[in-house]
């Protein structure tokens, strides 16, 4: 039986809903919006996304370190304090990212628009990082058993899927209503400046709905205190001869743990698959498959519906075959999608079937990799935010560099797609899923051989009457 009530699990799960809504728009529509709607060239669109990822990557470990170190605002809790700070930053900055530059017109140099959006992107990414890390760091503090962690992660991911479904459903509605107001068929099927109101209204809807769910999280989630016991001030008959282990692992000790790098690499590969496929699926649909623009809402919607249903069976599957094999099953679905895209040159509407495979695979590997990270932290929750921050840092920087490289190598140098971009986006979809999945499989093999455990910095155990009996540690300092 879970140590957390159903209400507590649900209130925790909705705490990342605003982030998920914004991330869905960020990864799926940012490049499409800046390139096809606002008319930025490929390099400028890639630079904006890279700046956002770098800002997020830098903010994440710093927020993680400060979240572990500071006590928070009074009795509110250190994790929830950072969560509230991040939420405010996201709410204030995100609407400006999907609105045209104020005061700019067709005669304004492109670099002015580039500079205009950078501050809003940095503020948004700092807030996003603060919310993400504080929310993830609550998992080991709210529940303690492995299966409860998987269940809580699955609840969290189920709402992530729900957030993505909501974004794509609302986007489809906006596109549908817009089609009824446009008389020119060429404008109705292709993206352009006429679609600015669609993305503006979508961004405003996202922050409005996300704010409601953030309030529910802060009302319903109770943050526990630190996960260690204070030492008694008086030695007497009430003190046990062998006291409880002092499970205090400092952030710098993680840097000497091989499992830390194993999980970091696996998590980075997982996020590359999930985020880059989400980023370029829209480009693939409208430029490679030549499908109408409403497909950039319906295909991602099918992906996340598939992910939602797969997340419902994640806990029993994980309990039956274990973490590693569950991740391997997700890899099979990802590789099946990559093979389908590679071999079927004229996919057309059968892309719905391929999107189901990608949705199931992405959900499986993402939930499992997060559970592996929680396993790595274990009871060392006081430095858990640093671990999540470091994992997220590698993910954000890798994603940003990946997008910049893809945009820089783009064969077309105009706003419109040239004939070469059809095969280019098809190859990108194959590489960012199948290619990265191969690297993730190699990392998974290393985890099969060397399981995820803390090896070199074990918790110290106090001896008779509380006298310390410390293990030999390296010169970086004792764990306390």
One Martini backbone bead per residue (centre of mass of N, CA, C, O) as a GRO file, in nm:
protein
  480
    1UNK     BB    1   0.097   0.035   0.022
    2UNK     BB    2   0.079   0.359  -0.004
    3UNK     BB    3   0.208   0.643   0.178
    4UNK     BB    4   0.018   0.793  -0.026
    5UNK     BB    5  -0.242   0.942  -0.107
    6UNK     BB    6  -0.442   1.005  -0.368
    7UNK     BB    7  -0.451   1.310  -0.329
    8UNK     BB    8  -0.143   1.345  -0.302
    9UNK     BB    9  -0.067   1.229  -0.580
   10UNK     BB   10  -0.236   1.428  -0.752
   11UNK     BB   11  -0.122   1.696  -0.645
   12UNK     BB   12   0.163   1.634  -0.734
   13UNK     BB   13   0.120   1.573  -1.043
   14UNK     BB   14   0.016   1.884  -1.107
   15UNK     BB   15   0.291   2.052  -1.053
   16UNK     BB   16   0.390   2.011  -1.381
   17UNK     BB   17   0.174   2.124  -1.582
   18UNK     BB   18   0.282   2.395  -1.677
   19UNK     BB   19   0.548   2.288  -1.787
   20UNK     BB   20   0.420   2.090  -1.992
   21UNK     BB   21   0.271   2.294  -2.162
   22UNK     BB   22   0.520   2.466  -2.238
   23UNK     BB   23   0.698   2.235  -2.353
   24UNK     BB   24   0.514   2.159  -2.583
   25UNK     BB   25   0.539   2.431  -2.730
   26UNK     BB   26   0.843   2.460  -2.742
   27UNK     BB   27   0.918   2.189  -2.902
   28UNK     BB   28   0.689   2.192  -3.131
   29UNK     BB   29   0.662   2.535  -3.209
   30UNK     BB   30   0.912   2.719  -3.218
   31UNK     BB   31   1.035   2.675  -3.501
   32UNK     BB   32   0.774   2.716  -3.658
   33UNK     BB   33   0.712   3.003  -3.560
   34UNK     BB   34   0.986   3.155  -3.630
   35UNK     BB   35   1.003   3.055  -3.931
   36UNK     BB   36   0.697   3.032  -4.060
   37UNK     BB   37   0.564   3.294  -3.916
   38UNK     BB   38   0.799   3.522  -3.860
   39UNK     BB   39   1.068   3.463  -4.059
   40UNK     BB   40   1.299   3.322  -3.957
   41UNK     BB   41   1.578   3.181  -3.978
   42UNK     BB   42   1.720   2.886  -3.898
   43UNK     BB   43   1.947   2.996  -3.715
   44UNK     BB   44   1.779   3.183  -3.529
   45UNK     BB   45   1.590   2.965  -3.424
   46UNK     BB   46   1.820   2.789  -3.304
   47UNK     BB   47   1.938   3.003  -3.110
   48UNK     BB   48   1.693   3.040  -2.929
   49UNK     BB   49   1.681   2.746  -2.834
   50UNK     BB   50   1.971   2.733  -2.723
   51UNK     BB   51   1.948   2.956  -2.512
   52UNK     BB   52   1.729   2.814  -2.352
   53UNK     BB   53   1.891   2.553  -2.287
   54UNK     BB   54   2.128   2.689  -2.144
   55UNK     BB   55   1.968   2.834  -1.927
   56UNK     BB   56   1.854   2.572  -1.814
   57UNK     BB   57   2.124   2.420  -1.767
   58UNK     BB   58   2.237   2.629  -1.562
   59UNK     BB   59   1.996   2.650  -1.362
   60UNK     BB   60   1.953   2.361  -1.262
   61UNK     BB   61   2.206   2.307  -1.071
   62UNK     BB   62   2.173   2.567  -0.907
   63UNK     BB   63   1.893   2.507  -0.799
   64UNK     BB   64   1.965   2.236  -0.676
   65UNK     BB   65   2.175   2.341  -0.474
   66UNK     BB   66   1.991   2.555  -0.332
   67UNK     BB   67   1.762   2.358  -0.257
   68UNK     BB   68   1.943   2.186  -0.064
   69UNK     BB   69   2.060   2.429   0.122
   70UNK     BB   70   1.794   2.559   0.165
   71UNK     BB   71   1.496   2.607   0.373
   72UNK     BB   72   1.328   2.835   0.283
   73UNK     BB   73   1.002   2.970   0.350
   74UNK     BB   74   0.993   2.887   0.634
   75UNK     BB   75   0.728   2.638   0.646
   76UNK     BB   76   0.692   2.573   0.330
   77UNK     BB   77   0.947   2.479   0.193
   78UNK     BB   78   1.201   2.439  -0.029
   79UNK     BB   79   1.059   2.318  -0.279
   80UNK     BB   80   0.800   2.504  -0.287
   81UNK     BB   81   0.947   2.771  -0.310
   82UNK     BB   82   1.080   2.714  -0.586
   83UNK     BB   83   0.821   2.651  -0.735
   84UNK     BB   84   0.690   2.931  -0.705
   85UNK     BB   85   0.910   3.095  -0.841
   86UNK     BB   86   0.895   2.951  -1.117
   87UNK     BB   87   0.597   3.001  -1.181
   88UNK     BB   88   0.610   3.309  -1.200
   89UNK     BB   89   0.816   3.325  -1.432
   90UNK     BB   90   0.647   3.173  -1.641
   91UNK     BB   91   0.386   3.350  -1.641
   92UNK     BB   92   0.541   3.626  -1.727
   93UNK     BB   93   0.705   3.514  -2.004
   94UNK     BB   94   0.566   3.315  -2.212
   95UNK     BB   95   0.368   3.500  -2.384
   96UNK     BB   96   0.609   3.658  -2.533
   97UNK     BB   97   0.726   3.421  -2.710
   98UNK     BB   98   0.419   3.400  -2.868
   99UNK     BB   99   0.487   3.701  -2.960
  100UNK     BB  100   0.541   3.958  -3.122
  101UNK     BB  101   0.734   4.214  -3.165
  102UNK     BB  102   0.728   4.506  -3.006
  103UNK     BB  103   0.762   4.757  -3.261
  104UNK     BB  104   0.772   4.575  -3.500
  105UNK     BB  105   0.850   4.531  -3.849
  106UNK     BB  106   0.941   4.473  -4.177
  107UNK     BB  107   1.198   4.685  -4.134
  108UNK     BB  108   1.313   4.518  -3.918
  109UNK     BB  109   1.572   4.376  -3.810
  110UNK     BB  110   1.623   4.050  -3.716
  111UNK     BB  111   1.812   4.103  -3.460
  112UNK     BB  112   1.601   4.250  -3.289
  113UNK     BB  113   1.416   4.009  -3.240
  114UNK     BB  114   1.628   3.834  -3.108
  115UNK     BB  115   1.686   4.023  -2.863
  116UNK     BB  116   1.395   4.047  -2.753
  117UNK     BB  117   1.352   3.729  -2.673
  118UNK     BB  118   1.581   3.648  -2.474
  119UNK     BB  119   1.482   3.739  -2.187
  120UNK     BB  120   1.223   3.567  -2.184
  121UNK     BB  121   1.364   3.293  -2.218
  122UNK     BB  122   1.541   3.303  -1.962
  123UNK     BB  123   1.317   3.335  -1.753
  124UNK     BB  124   1.159   3.084  -1.832
  125UNK     BB  125   1.393   2.872  -1.789
  126UNK     BB  126   1.437   2.927  -1.493
  127UNK     BB  127   1.149   2.860  -1.400
  128UNK     BB  128   1.140   2.575  -1.516
  129UNK     BB  129   1.377   2.461  -1.351
  130UNK     BB  130   1.268   2.520  -1.066
  131UNK     BB  131   1.013   2.345  -1.098
  132UNK     BB  132   1.135   2.073  -1.181
  133UNK     BB  133   1.338   2.017  -0.948
  134UNK     BB  134   1.145   2.048  -0.708
  135UNK     BB  135   0.949   1.825  -0.802
  136UNK     BB  136   1.144   1.582  -0.824
  137UNK     BB  137   1.260   1.607  -0.523
  138UNK     BB  138   0.987   1.499  -0.386
  139UNK     BB  139   0.975   1.195  -0.434
  140UNK     BB  140   1.179   1.082  -0.206
  141UNK     BB  141   1.004   1.239   0.025
  142UNK     BB  142   0.712   1.106  -0.013
  143UNK     BB  143   0.855   0.835  -0.103
  144UNK     BB  144   1.036   0.499  -0.064
  145UNK     BB  145   0.950   0.294  -0.249
  146UNK     BB  146   0.995   0.178  -0.560
  147UNK     BB  147   0.691   0.150  -0.652
  148UNK     BB  148   0.604   0.433  -0.556
  149UNK     BB  149   0.791   0.586  -0.746
  150UNK     BB  150   0.673   0.477  -1.006
  151UNK     BB  151   0.384   0.569  -0.956
  152UNK     BB  152   0.443   0.874  -0.926
  153UNK     BB  153   0.578   0.900  -1.203
  154UNK     BB  154   0.330   0.804  -1.363
  155UNK     BB  155   0.143   1.025  -1.275
  156UNK     BB  156   0.315   1.253  -1.382
  157UNK     BB  157   0.315   1.152  -1.679
  158UNK     BB  158   0.012   1.152  -1.725
  159UNK     BB  159  -0.002   1.468  -1.702
  160UNK     BB  160   0.191   1.521  -1.929
  161UNK     BB  161   0.014   1.396  -2.145
  162UNK     BB  162  -0.235   1.569  -2.089
  163UNK     BB  163  -0.098   1.835  -2.160
  164UNK     BB  164  -0.035   1.765  -2.454
  165UNK     BB  165  -0.321   1.703  -2.539
  166UNK     BB  166  -0.431   1.985  -2.480
  167UNK     BB  167  -0.255   2.147  -2.672
  168UNK     BB  168  -0.336   1.993  -2.938
  169UNK     BB  169  -0.641   2.033  -2.915
  170UNK     BB  170  -0.641   2.342  -2.909
  171UNK     BB  171  -0.483   2.380  -3.171
  172UNK     BB  172  -0.692   2.243  -3.352
  173UNK     BB  173  -0.922   2.438  -3.291
  174UNK     BB  174  -0.783   2.695  -3.393
  175UNK     BB  175  -0.734   2.593  -3.681
  176UNK     BB  176  -1.031   2.531  -3.745
  177UNK     BB  177  -1.141   2.821  -3.705
  178UNK     BB  178  -0.949   2.954  -3.911
  179UNK     BB  179  -1.042   2.805  -4.171
  180UNK     BB  180  -1.334   2.945  -4.169
  181UNK     BB  181  -1.183   3.250  -4.225
  182UNK     BB  182  -1.038   3.130  -4.484
  183UNK     BB  183  -1.040   3.151  -4.841
  184UNK     BB  184  -0.752   3.065  -4.892
  185UNK     BB  185  -0.619   2.752  -4.941
  186UNK     BB  186  -0.311   2.810  -4.907
  187UNK     BB  187  -0.344   2.939  -4.617
  188UNK     BB  188  -0.496   2.696  -4.478
  189UNK     BB  189  -0.237   2.480  -4.515
  190UNK     BB  190  -0.029   2.703  -4.443
  191UNK     BB  191   0.221   2.867  -4.290
  192UNK     BB  192   0.195   3.202  -4.127
  193UNK     BB  193   0.110   3.520  -4.026
  194UNK     BB  194  -0.195   3.430  -3.990
  195UNK     BB  195  -0.106   3.243  -3.720
  196UNK     BB  196  -0.052   3.429  -3.474
  197UNK     BB  197  -0.321   3.405  -3.306
  198UNK     BB  198  -0.297   3.105  -3.242
  199UNK     BB  199  -0.033   3.119  -3.065
  200UNK     BB  200  -0.125   3.335  -2.867
  201UNK     BB  201  -0.378   3.186  -2.756
  202UNK     BB  202  -0.228   2.931  -2.669
  203UNK     BB  203  -0.041   3.064  -2.458
  204UNK     BB  204  -0.268   3.183  -2.278
  205UNK     BB  205  -0.402   2.910  -2.215
  206UNK     BB  206  -0.162   2.777  -2.078
  207UNK     BB  207  -0.123   2.977  -1.833
  208UNK     BB  208  -0.409   2.958  -1.722
  209UNK     BB  209  -0.425   2.650  -1.667
  210UNK     BB  210  -0.153   2.616  -1.513
  211UNK     BB  211  -0.221   2.796  -1.267
  212UNK     BB  212  -0.442   2.618  -1.146
  213UNK     BB  213  -0.262   2.362  -1.096
  214UNK     BB  214  -0.054   2.501  -0.912
  215UNK     BB  215  -0.249   2.563  -0.683
  216UNK     BB  216  -0.325   2.268  -0.621
  217UNK     BB  217  -0.043   2.182  -0.536
  218UNK     BB  218   0.002   2.387  -0.295
  219UNK     BB  219  -0.246   2.284  -0.134
  220UNK     BB  220  -0.203   1.942  -0.145
  221UNK     BB  221   0.108   1.963  -0.074
  222UNK     BB  222   0.327   1.803   0.164
  223UNK     BB  223   0.623   1.879   0.300
  224UNK     BB  224   0.883   1.730   0.420
  225UNK     BB  225   1.130   1.685   0.607
  226UNK     BB  226   1.417   1.593   0.678
  227UNK     BB  227   1.603   1.271   0.615
  228UNK     BB  228   1.688   1.308   0.936
  229UNK     BB  229   1.836   1.275   1.245
  230UNK     BB  230   1.880   1.404   1.543
  231UNK     BB  231   2.103   1.443   1.787
  232UNK     BB  232   2.128   1.376   2.094
  233UNK     BB  233   2.210   1.569   2.383
  234UNK     BB  234   2.167   1.305   2.565
  235UNK     BB  235   2.327   1.050   2.727
  236UNK     BB  236   2.146   0.739   2.759
  237UNK     BB  237   1.910   0.486   2.788
  238UNK     BB  238   1.745   0.599   2.529
  239UNK     BB  239   1.996   0.535   2.368
  240UNK     BB  240   2.115   0.363   2.125
  241UNK     BB  241   2.390   0.178   2.058
  242UNK     BB  242   2.275   0.172   1.757
  243UNK     BB  243   2.246   0.396   1.534
  244UNK     BB  244   2.137   0.552   1.280
  245UNK     BB  245   2.192   0.622   0.975
  246UNK     BB  246   2.373   0.884   0.808
  247UNK     BB  247   2.209   0.999   0.516
  248UNK     BB  248   2.478   1.189   0.396
  249UNK     BB  249   2.514   1.327   0.070
  250UNK     BB  250   2.712   1.502  -0.105
  251UNK     BB  251   2.738   1.647  -0.409
  252UNK     BB  252   3.048   1.575  -0.467
  253UNK     BB  253   3.020   1.258  -0.441
  254UNK     BB  254   2.875   1.201  -0.713
  255UNK     BB  255   3.134   1.248  -0.899
  256UNK     BB  256   3.248   0.941  -0.792
  257UNK     BB  257   3.001   0.797  -0.933
  258UNK     BB  258   2.932   0.582  -1.187
  259UNK     BB  259   2.615   0.582  -1.177
  260UNK     BB  260   2.578   0.881  -1.238
  261UNK     BB  261   2.678   0.854  -1.542
  262UNK     BB  262   2.488   0.640  -1.641
  263UNK     BB  263   2.220   0.792  -1.589
  264UNK     BB  264   2.290   1.053  -1.741
  265UNK     BB  265   2.319   0.924  -2.023
  266UNK     BB  266   2.039   0.794  -2.037
  267UNK     BB  267   1.876   1.056  -1.993
  268UNK     BB  268   1.988   1.211  -2.233
  269UNK     BB  269   1.893   1.015  -2.454
  270UNK     BB  270   1.596   1.025  -2.384
  271UNK     BB  271   1.560   1.335  -2.432
  272UNK     BB  272   1.651   1.338  -2.723
  273UNK     BB  273   1.428   1.163  -2.833
  274UNK     BB  274   1.180   1.319  -2.726
  275UNK     BB  275   1.248   1.622  -2.805
  276UNK     BB  276   1.344   1.602  -3.106
  277UNK     BB  277   1.093   1.460  -3.213
  278UNK     BB  278   0.903   1.690  -3.120
  279UNK     BB  279   1.041   1.923  -3.281
  280UNK     BB  280   1.045   1.763  -3.587
  281UNK     BB  281   0.758   1.657  -3.659
  282UNK     BB  282   0.642   1.910  -3.795
  283UNK     BB  283   0.849   1.934  -4.024
  284UNK     BB  284   0.799   1.650  -4.140
  285UNK     BB  285   0.497   1.684  -4.213
  286UNK     BB  286   0.513   1.960  -4.398
  287UNK     BB  287   0.791   1.886  -4.573
  288UNK     BB  288   0.798   1.570  -4.631
  289UNK     BB  289   0.470   1.491  -4.644
  290UNK     BB  290   0.277   1.733  -4.719
  291UNK     BB  291   0.091   1.824  -4.491
  292UNK     BB  292  -0.130   1.971  -4.328
  293UNK     BB  293  -0.125   2.185  -4.047
  294UNK     BB  294  -0.319   2.009  -3.860
  295UNK     BB  295  -0.104   1.776  -3.811
  296UNK     BB  296   0.060   1.932  -3.578
  297UNK     BB  297  -0.179   1.830  -3.379
  298UNK     BB  298  -0.271   1.526  -3.433
  299UNK     BB  299  -0.009   1.361  -3.412
  300UNK     BB  300   0.081   1.440  -3.122
  301UNK     BB  301  -0.183   1.342  -2.999
  302UNK     BB  302  -0.141   1.041  -3.062
  303UNK     BB  303   0.123   1.006  -2.912
  304UNK     BB  304   0.006   1.086  -2.619
  305UNK     BB  305  -0.213   0.877  -2.604
  306UNK     BB  306  -0.023   0.637  -2.614
  307UNK     BB  307   0.141   0.722  -2.364
  308UNK     BB  308  -0.088   0.714  -2.161
  309UNK     BB  309  -0.163   0.408  -2.183
  310UNK     BB  310   0.124   0.306  -2.112
  311UNK     BB  311   0.139   0.438  -1.821
  312UNK     BB  312  -0.084   0.251  -1.687
  313UNK     BB  313   0.123  -0.021  -1.720
  314UNK     BB  314   0.401   0.039  -1.582
  315UNK     BB  315   0.399  -0.091  -1.301
  316UNK     BB  316   0.344  -0.397  -1.368
  317UNK     BB  317   0.578  -0.425  -1.568
  318UNK     BB  318   0.807  -0.344  -1.376
  319UNK     BB  319   0.743  -0.570  -1.166
  320UNK     BB  320   0.785  -0.812  -1.366
  321UNK     BB  321   1.079  -0.714  -1.533
  322UNK     BB  322   1.184  -0.441  -1.471
  323UNK     BB  323   1.362  -0.168  -1.555
  324UNK     BB  324   1.550  -0.258  -1.791
  325UNK     BB  325   1.335  -0.411  -1.966
  326UNK     BB  326   1.143  -0.176  -1.996
  327UNK     BB  327   1.338   0.001  -2.154
  328UNK     BB  328   1.384  -0.202  -2.386
  329UNK     BB  329   1.095  -0.198  -2.490
  330UNK     BB  330   1.100   0.101  -2.568
  331UNK     BB  331   1.328   0.071  -2.780
  332UNK     BB  332   1.171  -0.102  -2.981
  333UNK     BB  333   0.963   0.116  -3.057
  334UNK     BB  334   1.166   0.326  -3.159
  335UNK     BB  335   1.299   0.147  -3.381
  336UNK     BB  336   1.037   0.097  -3.537
  337UNK     BB  337   0.991   0.388  -3.618
  338UNK     BB  338   1.258   0.440  -3.768
  339UNK     BB  339   1.214   0.216  -3.980
  340UNK     BB  340   0.956   0.326  -4.104
  341UNK     BB  341   1.067   0.602  -4.199
  342UNK     BB  342   1.300   0.483  -4.374
  343UNK     BB  343   1.118   0.283  -4.568
  344UNK     BB  344   0.877   0.497  -4.587
  345UNK     BB  345   0.855   0.744  -4.831
  346UNK     BB  346   0.511   0.732  -4.851
  347UNK     BB  347   0.324   0.755  -4.590
  348UNK     BB  348   0.123   0.959  -4.492
  349UNK     BB  349  -0.142   0.853  -4.295
  350UNK     BB  350   0.043   0.621  -4.164
  351UNK     BB  351   0.171   0.807  -3.941
  352UNK     BB  352  -0.016   0.721  -3.712
  353UNK     BB  353   0.119   0.447  -3.656
  354UNK     BB  354   0.404   0.558  -3.595
  355UNK     BB  355   0.314   0.746  -3.356
  356UNK     BB  356   0.241   0.519  -3.163
  357UNK     BB  357   0.525   0.405  -3.127
  358UNK     BB  358   0.655   0.669  -3.023
  359UNK     BB  359   0.470   0.711  -2.777
  360UNK     BB  360   0.531   0.449  -2.625
  361UNK     BB  361   0.840   0.469  -2.614
  362UNK     BB  362   0.869   0.746  -2.474
  363UNK     BB  363   0.713   0.682  -2.215
  364UNK     BB  364   0.882   0.441  -2.118
  365UNK     BB  365   1.173   0.572  -2.103
  366UNK     BB  366   1.103   0.815  -1.924
  367UNK     BB  367   0.990   0.680  -1.671
  368UNK     BB  368   1.233   0.488  -1.622
  369UNK     BB  369   1.461   0.702  -1.597
  370UNK     BB  370   1.336   0.844  -1.350
  371UNK     BB  371   1.341   0.592  -1.167
  372UNK     BB  372   1.649   0.555  -1.174
  373UNK     BB  373   1.712   0.824  -1.038
  374UNK     BB  374   1.563   0.760  -0.773
  375UNK     BB  375   1.738   0.513  -0.709
  376UNK     BB  376   2.008   0.659  -0.684
  377UNK     BB  377   1.925   0.838  -0.443
  378UNK     BB  378   1.717   0.735  -0.248
  379UNK     BB  379   1.791   0.857   0.081
  380UNK     BB  380   1.953   1.114  -0.059
  381UNK     BB  381   1.759   1.387  -0.052
  382UNK     BB  382   1.950   1.636   0.022
  383UNK     BB  383   2.092   1.582  -0.293
  384UNK     BB  384   1.871   1.541  -0.521
  385UNK     BB  385   1.866   1.811  -0.683
  386UNK     BB  386   2.149   1.783  -0.801
  387UNK     BB  387   2.099   1.532  -0.966
  388UNK     BB  388   1.868   1.644  -1.139
  389UNK     BB  389   2.031   1.887  -1.240
  390UNK     BB  390   2.255   1.730  -1.386
  391UNK     BB  391   2.077   1.572  -1.575
  392UNK     BB  392   1.940   1.823  -1.706
  393UNK     BB  393   2.193   1.958  -1.815
  394UNK     BB  394   2.269   1.747  -2.028
  395UNK     BB  395   2.001   1.761  -2.178
  396UNK     BB  396   1.987   2.064  -2.257
  397UNK     BB  397   2.257   2.096  -2.405
  398UNK     BB  398   2.219   1.867  -2.608
  399UNK     BB  399   1.961   1.980  -2.738
  400UNK     BB  400   2.070   2.256  -2.826
  401UNK     BB  401   2.306   2.151  -3.002
  402UNK     BB  402   2.136   1.976  -3.186
  403UNK     BB  403   1.963   2.202  -3.309
  404UNK     BB  404   2.191   2.382  -3.415
  405UNK     BB  405   2.312   2.171  -3.605
  406UNK     BB  406   2.059   2.119  -3.774
  407UNK     BB  407   2.016   2.417  -3.864
  408UNK     BB  408   2.305   2.461  -3.991
  409UNK     BB  409   2.266   2.203  -4.201
  410UNK     BB  410   2.062   2.327  -4.363
  411UNK     BB  411   1.991   2.341  -4.711
  412UNK     BB  412   1.810   2.587  -4.646
  413UNK     BB  413   1.804   2.973  -4.686
  414UNK     BB  414   1.493   2.997  -4.654
  415UNK     BB  415   1.173   3.015  -4.555
  416UNK     BB  416   1.125   2.826  -4.761
  417UNK     BB  417   1.099   2.508  -4.878
  418UNK     BB  418   1.311   2.307  -5.021
  419UNK     BB  419   1.362   2.003  -5.170
  420UNK     BB  420   1.586   1.908  -4.956
  421UNK     BB  421   1.404   1.908  -4.684
  422UNK     BB  422   1.255   1.642  -4.712
  423UNK     BB  423   1.497   1.445  -4.654
  424UNK     BB  424   1.614   1.584  -4.404
  425UNK     BB  425   1.378   1.536  -4.195
  426UNK     BB  426   1.376   1.233  -4.227
  427UNK     BB  427   1.667   1.181  -4.124
  428UNK     BB  428   1.631   1.315  -3.850
  429UNK     BB  429   1.414   1.118  -3.738
  430UNK     BB  430   1.603   0.871  -3.750
  431UNK     BB  431   1.846   0.972  -3.578
  432UNK     BB  432   1.690   1.078  -3.308
  433UNK     BB  433   1.599   0.777  -3.262
  434UNK     BB  434   1.779   0.539  -3.364
  435UNK     BB  435   2.064   0.649  -3.296
  436UNK     BB  436   2.016   0.716  -2.992
  437UNK     BB  437   1.909   0.434  -2.913
  438UNK     BB  438   2.179   0.291  -2.948
  439UNK     BB  439   2.327   0.441  -2.722
  440UNK     BB  440   2.125   0.364  -2.497
  441UNK     BB  441   2.176   0.058  -2.519
  442UNK     BB  442   2.470   0.066  -2.423
  443UNK     BB  443   2.405   0.185  -2.145
  444UNK     BB  444   2.216  -0.044  -2.057
  445UNK     BB  445   2.432  -0.265  -2.058
  446UNK     BB  446   2.599  -0.142  -1.823
  447UNK     BB  447   2.364  -0.177  -1.614
  448UNK     BB  448   2.351  -0.482  -1.627
  449UNK     BB  449   2.648  -0.514  -1.521
  450UNK     BB  450   2.627  -0.223  -1.356
  451UNK     BB  451   2.449  -0.136  -1.124
  452UNK     BB  452   2.249   0.101  -0.955
  453UNK     BB  453   2.490   0.219  -0.721
  454UNK     BB  454   2.639   0.310  -0.429
  455UNK     BB  455   2.993   0.260  -0.373
  456UNK     BB  456   3.203   0.495  -0.228
  457UNK     BB  457   2.955   0.647  -0.043
  458UNK     BB  458   2.874   0.549   0.239
  459UNK     BB  459   2.707   0.542   0.507
  460UNK     BB  460   2.734   0.624   0.824
  461UNK     BB  461   2.796   0.461   1.152
  462UNK     BB  462   2.701   0.460   1.466
  463UNK     BB  463   2.799   0.359   1.762
  464UNK     BB  464   2.856   0.338   2.069
  465UNK     BB  465   2.695   0.598   2.200
  466UNK     BB  466   2.752   0.757   1.913
  467UNK     BB  467   3.015   0.675   1.809
  468UNK     BB  468   3.208   0.712   1.544
  469UNK     BB  469   3.204   0.489   1.238
  470UNK     BB  470   3.402   0.542   0.976
  471UNK     BB  471   3.463   0.535   0.665
  472UNK     BB  472   3.674   0.527   0.416
  473UNK     BB  473   3.770   0.821   0.256
  474UNK     BB  474   3.837   1.051   0.067
  475UNK     BB  475   3.971   1.386   0.043
  476UNK     BB  476   3.669   1.517   0.016
  477UNK     BB  477   3.529   1.388   0.255
  478UNK     BB  478   3.292   1.323   0.470
  479UNK     BB  479   2.993   1.179   0.531
  480UNK     BB  480   2.720   1.403   0.685
   0.00000   0.00000   0.00000
